[in-house]
XYZ file of C-alpha atoms in Angstrom:
352
model
C 11.021 15.091 -6.718
C 12.710 18.170 -5.323
C 9.865 19.083 -2.973
C 8.998 19.290 0.729
C 12.522 20.307 1.649
C 11.676 22.407 4.706
C 9.641 21.792 7.820
C 7.352 24.611 6.751
C 6.683 22.928 3.392
C 5.753 19.697 5.134
C 3.556 21.351 7.772
C 1.499 23.074 5.059
C 0.334 19.634 3.933
C -1.577 19.407 7.226
C -4.027 22.213 6.404
C -7.460 20.609 6.017
C -8.705 20.376 2.432
C -11.747 22.689 2.058
C -13.835 20.062 0.247
C -13.112 17.513 2.976
C -13.866 20.058 5.698
C -17.298 20.644 4.236
C -18.009 16.910 3.955
C -16.945 16.237 7.546
C -19.569 18.675 8.785
C -22.395 16.389 7.625
C -20.704 13.064 6.861
C -18.177 12.041 9.506
C -16.037 8.937 8.963
C -17.148 5.614 10.439
C -16.682 5.369 14.180
C -13.648 3.165 14.555
C -11.034 3.632 17.209
C -8.899 1.509 19.429
C -11.546 1.497 22.144
C -13.567 -0.790 19.850
C -12.876 -4.539 19.985
C -10.664 -5.677 17.115
C -13.411 -7.924 15.778
C -15.782 -4.957 15.454
C -13.176 -3.019 13.481
C -12.590 -6.058 11.271
C -16.306 -6.248 10.500
C -16.396 -2.585 9.471
C -13.410 -3.016 7.159
C -14.743 -6.297 5.777
C -18.069 -4.669 4.898
C -16.260 -1.859 3.052
C -14.159 -4.410 1.158
C -17.210 -6.447 0.143
C -19.042 -3.341 -1.072
C -16.079 -2.406 -3.264
C -15.739 -5.976 -4.529
C -19.403 -6.266 -5.479
C -19.765 -2.808 -7.025
C -16.528 -2.580 -9.023
C -16.850 -3.578 -12.699
C -14.897 -6.688 -13.670
C -13.640 -5.213 -16.967
C -13.709 -8.683 -18.545
C -11.090 -9.970 -16.094
C -10.841 -13.523 -14.789
C -10.646 -14.189 -11.045
C -9.542 -17.322 -9.259
C -8.176 -18.331 -5.884
C -5.487 -20.752 -4.811
C -4.143 -21.860 -1.450
C -0.374 -22.112 -1.024
C 1.730 -23.369 1.907
C 3.534 -21.102 4.315
C 6.755 -22.148 6.078
C 4.812 -23.629 9.008
C 2.389 -25.574 6.786
C -0.446 -23.044 7.058
C -2.436 -22.757 3.815
C -2.682 -19.112 2.728
C -4.970 -17.839 -0.006
C -3.965 -15.930 -3.131
C -6.672 -13.998 -4.988
C -5.657 -13.874 -8.648
C -6.998 -11.481 -11.280
C -6.014 -11.963 -14.925
C -6.930 -10.037 -18.051
C -9.710 -11.537 -20.133
C -7.294 -12.216 -22.983
C -4.543 -13.586 -20.746
C -1.556 -14.418 -22.949
C 0.429 -16.734 -20.713
C 3.236 -14.185 -20.617
C 1.836 -11.493 -18.350
C 3.792 -9.256 -16.007
C 2.816 -9.671 -12.353
C 1.634 -7.140 -9.801
C 1.409 -8.212 -6.155
C -1.071 -6.139 -4.115
C -0.890 -6.326 -0.318
C -3.814 -5.203 1.829
C -3.627 -2.772 4.729
C -5.363 -2.576 8.086
C -2.788 -1.762 10.773
C -1.630 -5.406 10.686
C -4.784 -6.409 12.580
C -7.567 -6.367 9.962
C -8.248 -6.539 6.248
C -8.438 -9.308 3.646
C -6.946 -10.043 0.261
C -9.856 -8.610 -1.741
C -9.265 -5.135 -0.307
C -7.454 -3.810 -3.402
C -9.849 -5.313 -5.949
C -10.474 -1.936 -7.609
C -6.774 -1.580 -8.353
C -6.471 -5.251 -9.310
C -9.211 -5.212 -11.941
C -8.067 -1.889 -13.378
C -4.431 -3.021 -13.598
C -5.300 -6.348 -15.227
C -7.562 -4.643 -17.768
C -5.271 -1.728 -18.624
C -1.847 -3.373 -18.595
C -2.481 -7.063 -19.293
C -0.985 -8.009 -15.935
C -1.722 -10.916 -13.646
C -2.536 -9.373 -10.266
C -1.974 -11.467 -7.155
C -3.448 -10.417 -3.818
C -1.869 -12.566 -1.102
C -3.257 -13.142 2.362
C -1.293 -12.817 5.559
C -2.172 -13.651 9.125
C -2.977 -10.674 11.335
C -2.429 -9.689 14.954
C -3.114 -10.151 17.774
C -3.624 -13.827 16.949
C -0.462 -13.768 14.843
C 2.077 -11.234 15.994
C 5.148 -9.861 14.212
C 6.939 -11.190 12.175
C 4.173 -13.506 10.918
C 2.849 -10.909 8.440
C 6.166 -10.153 6.677
C 7.051 -13.851 6.711
C 3.726 -14.810 5.110
C 4.176 -12.190 2.405
C 7.757 -13.269 1.762
C 6.674 -16.900 1.482
C 3.941 -15.861 -0.966
C 6.317 -13.802 -3.096
C 8.784 -16.690 -3.242
C 5.968 -18.987 -4.392
C 4.939 -16.499 -7.073
C 8.519 -16.237 -8.329
C 8.735 -20.028 -8.624
C 5.323 -20.616 -10.234
C 5.019 -18.345 -13.249
C 3.139 -20.901 -15.344
C 0.362 -21.231 -12.759
C -0.220 -17.487 -13.085
C 0.018 -17.144 -16.899
C 3.022 -15.009 -16.103
C 6.458 -14.064 -17.342
C 8.134 -12.204 -14.512
C 10.843 -10.901 -16.826
C 8.084 -8.692 -18.252
C 7.641 -7.062 -14.832
C 7.354 -8.018 -11.172
C 5.853 -5.167 -9.157
C 4.802 -5.152 -5.514
C 2.555 -2.589 -3.878
C 0.037 -1.787 -1.192
C -1.449 0.839 1.083
C -0.773 1.539 4.766
C 0.375 -1.743 6.362
C 0.402 -3.096 2.805
C 2.822 -0.328 1.870
C 5.059 -1.337 4.754
C 5.017 -4.977 3.715
C 5.722 -4.041 0.097
C 8.770 -2.020 1.110
C 10.304 -4.562 3.494
C 9.612 -7.415 1.070
C 11.330 -5.556 -1.769
C 14.385 -4.946 0.413
C 14.374 -8.598 1.487
C 14.145 -9.683 -2.145
C 17.377 -7.826 -2.888
C 19.079 -9.315 0.164
C 17.956 -12.858 -0.670
C 18.668 -12.417 -4.409
C 15.109 -13.312 -5.413
C 14.941 -14.472 -9.012
C 13.338 -13.081 -11.064
C 13.844 -9.831 -9.143
C 11.183 -7.372 -8.094
C 11.210 -4.526 -10.605
C 9.053 -1.874 -8.946
C 7.419 -0.779 -5.684
C 4.254 1.184 -4.980
C 3.983 2.368 -1.385
C 0.788 4.275 -0.638
C 0.433 5.961 2.776
C 3.016 3.558 4.270
C 4.414 3.171 7.754
C 8.109 2.378 7.485
C 10.015 3.831 10.424
C 9.884 4.774 14.073
C 11.297 7.754 15.910
C 14.442 5.760 16.671
C 15.156 4.931 13.021
C 14.445 8.242 11.271
C 17.608 9.263 9.371
C 19.353 12.171 11.054
C 19.391 14.125 7.780
C 15.596 14.265 7.670
C 14.517 14.329 11.306
C 13.407 17.930 10.863
C 10.860 16.765 8.279
C 9.445 13.893 10.346
C 6.743 15.896 12.120
C 3.435 14.234 11.218
C 3.309 12.018 14.310
C 2.945 15.214 16.346
C 1.127 17.464 13.869
C -1.496 14.890 12.873
C -1.861 13.020 16.151
C -5.496 14.103 16.346
C -6.153 15.369 12.827
C -9.744 15.167 11.525
C -10.972 12.385 9.268
C -8.672 9.624 10.470
C -10.864 6.886 11.981
C -8.814 4.452 13.945
C -5.479 6.119 13.272
C -4.617 8.788 15.813
C -1.853 9.043 18.379
C -3.758 6.864 20.847
C -4.800 4.180 18.370
C -1.420 3.785 16.736
C 0.055 2.800 20.081
C -2.744 0.286 20.510
C -2.055 -1.342 17.160
C 1.635 -1.532 17.983
C 0.795 -3.309 21.235
C -1.221 -5.896 19.278
C 1.274 -6.360 16.439
C 4.368 -6.164 18.694
C 6.750 -5.256 15.901
C 10.428 -4.944 16.616
C 11.254 -1.376 15.650
C 14.872 -2.244 14.898
C 14.049 -5.276 12.742
C 14.595 -5.236 8.972
C 11.199 -6.946 8.718
C 9.610 -3.726 9.952
C 11.730 -0.928 8.520
C 14.084 -0.619 5.555
C 16.193 1.645 7.734
C 17.273 -1.447 9.660
C 18.275 -3.353 6.527
C 21.827 -3.987 5.357
C 20.611 -3.708 1.755
C 21.882 -0.473 0.162
C 19.058 1.831 -0.870
C 20.752 2.185 -4.257
C 19.804 -1.438 -5.010
C 16.063 -0.778 -4.726
C 14.007 -0.691 -7.958
C 11.993 2.280 -9.162
C 9.422 3.329 -6.597
C 6.243 5.360 -6.400
C 5.182 6.796 -3.021
C 1.928 8.472 -1.978
C 1.274 10.384 1.239
C -1.766 12.154 2.696
C -1.413 15.553 4.312
C -3.482 14.857 7.459
C -2.059 11.357 7.941
C -0.119 10.601 11.112
C 2.127 8.418 8.891
C 2.650 11.105 6.224
C 6.307 11.791 6.794
C 7.371 8.137 6.723
C 6.660 8.190 2.999
C 8.272 11.573 2.421
C 11.499 10.582 4.179
C 11.646 7.167 2.487
C 11.243 8.774 -0.941
C 13.958 11.307 -0.198
C 16.402 8.624 0.937
C 15.768 6.631 -2.236
C 16.332 9.711 -4.366
C 19.549 10.515 -2.495
C 20.763 7.042 -3.435
C 20.028 7.362 -7.133
C 16.755 5.407 -7.237
C 14.141 6.482 -9.760
C 11.380 7.606 -7.429
C 8.177 9.605 -7.689
C 6.223 11.108 -4.806
C 2.688 12.484 -4.761
C 1.144 14.188 -1.738
C -2.537 14.988 -1.230
C -2.643 18.115 0.961
C -5.197 18.232 3.721
C -6.423 14.666 3.213
C -6.512 11.900 5.856
C -5.176 8.367 5.863
C -7.121 6.156 3.447
C -9.163 9.057 2.072
C -9.487 7.326 -1.308
C -11.481 4.533 0.350
C -13.454 6.642 2.830
C -14.492 9.446 0.449
C -13.816 8.173 -3.073
C -15.801 10.952 -4.759
C -13.751 13.841 -3.381
C -11.534 15.612 -5.902
C -8.226 14.617 -4.329
C -9.376 11.047 -3.724
C -10.223 10.704 -7.394
C -6.809 12.074 -8.346
C -5.139 9.689 -5.906
C -6.826 6.659 -7.457
C -5.964 7.848 -10.957
C -2.349 8.456 -9.907
C -2.135 4.978 -8.376
C -3.462 3.126 -11.397
C -1.440 5.254 -13.831
C 1.792 4.706 -11.901
C 1.376 0.942 -11.963
C 1.737 1.421 -15.716
C 4.897 3.455 -15.120
C 6.290 0.746 -12.853
C 5.498 -1.897 -15.476
C 6.783 0.167 -18.428
C 3.316 -0.310 -19.945
C 1.825 3.146 -19.780
C -1.453 3.984 -21.483
C -2.961 7.432 -22.124
C -3.911 9.166 -18.885
C -7.401 9.676 -20.296
C -7.927 5.913 -20.477
C -6.922 5.554 -16.823
C -9.365 8.303 -15.879
C -12.165 6.494 -17.730
C -11.499 3.208 -15.949
C -11.233 4.818 -12.514
C -14.478 6.736 -13.124
C -16.250 3.455 -13.868
C -15.157 2.035 -10.495
C -16.966 4.850 -8.678
C -20.396 4.256 -10.252
């Protein structure tokens, strides 16, 4: 992962992808910015999630739901996807939805969930968490932590054997929650332990917590503040989401750079970043810090592509590659890899 070592290397990622540029001329992204009421943005995201849920093949998987208690007695839903031939000894993948901590639901990652269950024989759990502004920080990380603790204590209810693998992952806010939960799991000595992390287009630091060694690489907040193709995630909107979520930038529940857990204790990790994303360099810096501390880490960047491009324009070349990389790397994290060609076949079926 010896890449993106200079500011110039990182800035080149912000050159608009030619295929995307052509698409934007006649197919702009949905109108969604912080001037819209939160409920309107939630409806847009919910409609996209439902379309993906209804159109994605099930691949002979089984799906169920269960409500579990949070620390304050609130009942939170888990969406569970199991392989059709569930053995009772499946590894577990926890998928956490994104949406700037203010929108999204636990069916958002259904494409990944069904593909992972079918390809790797894993039980995939998509937890819920309460969103802002109704439920401000740290409700979201606490809900996810409570859910992960429940999963660790209830293998039999999930047809699971967590010693076969216990991976956590998500995109955007889901990437953030995956990272901070994995660090918390080390601190709290969760048993069985989390064995892998997938952090796609994550937010995981603020200007105040960027490591000095890599401050020269943390330039996307400025470079991509108004980059094309990023509905609802520009320099103005990100401040609006922060005002709703009210995270504490120096809290370990927001950033691993506030944690007392040594980075060397973190399990193998896969990170994805998008070149036009205002959050791009959070992922780059996090991956570099892990590598510096001896963690097995892989990083993929998609030059010239915006935040969430794989959901907004799933048929673009780099979006297809991103989805294939994601599904394939869950196999890497689980030590259950299959031929890349099989992953490509499954991902192609989800686009039809």
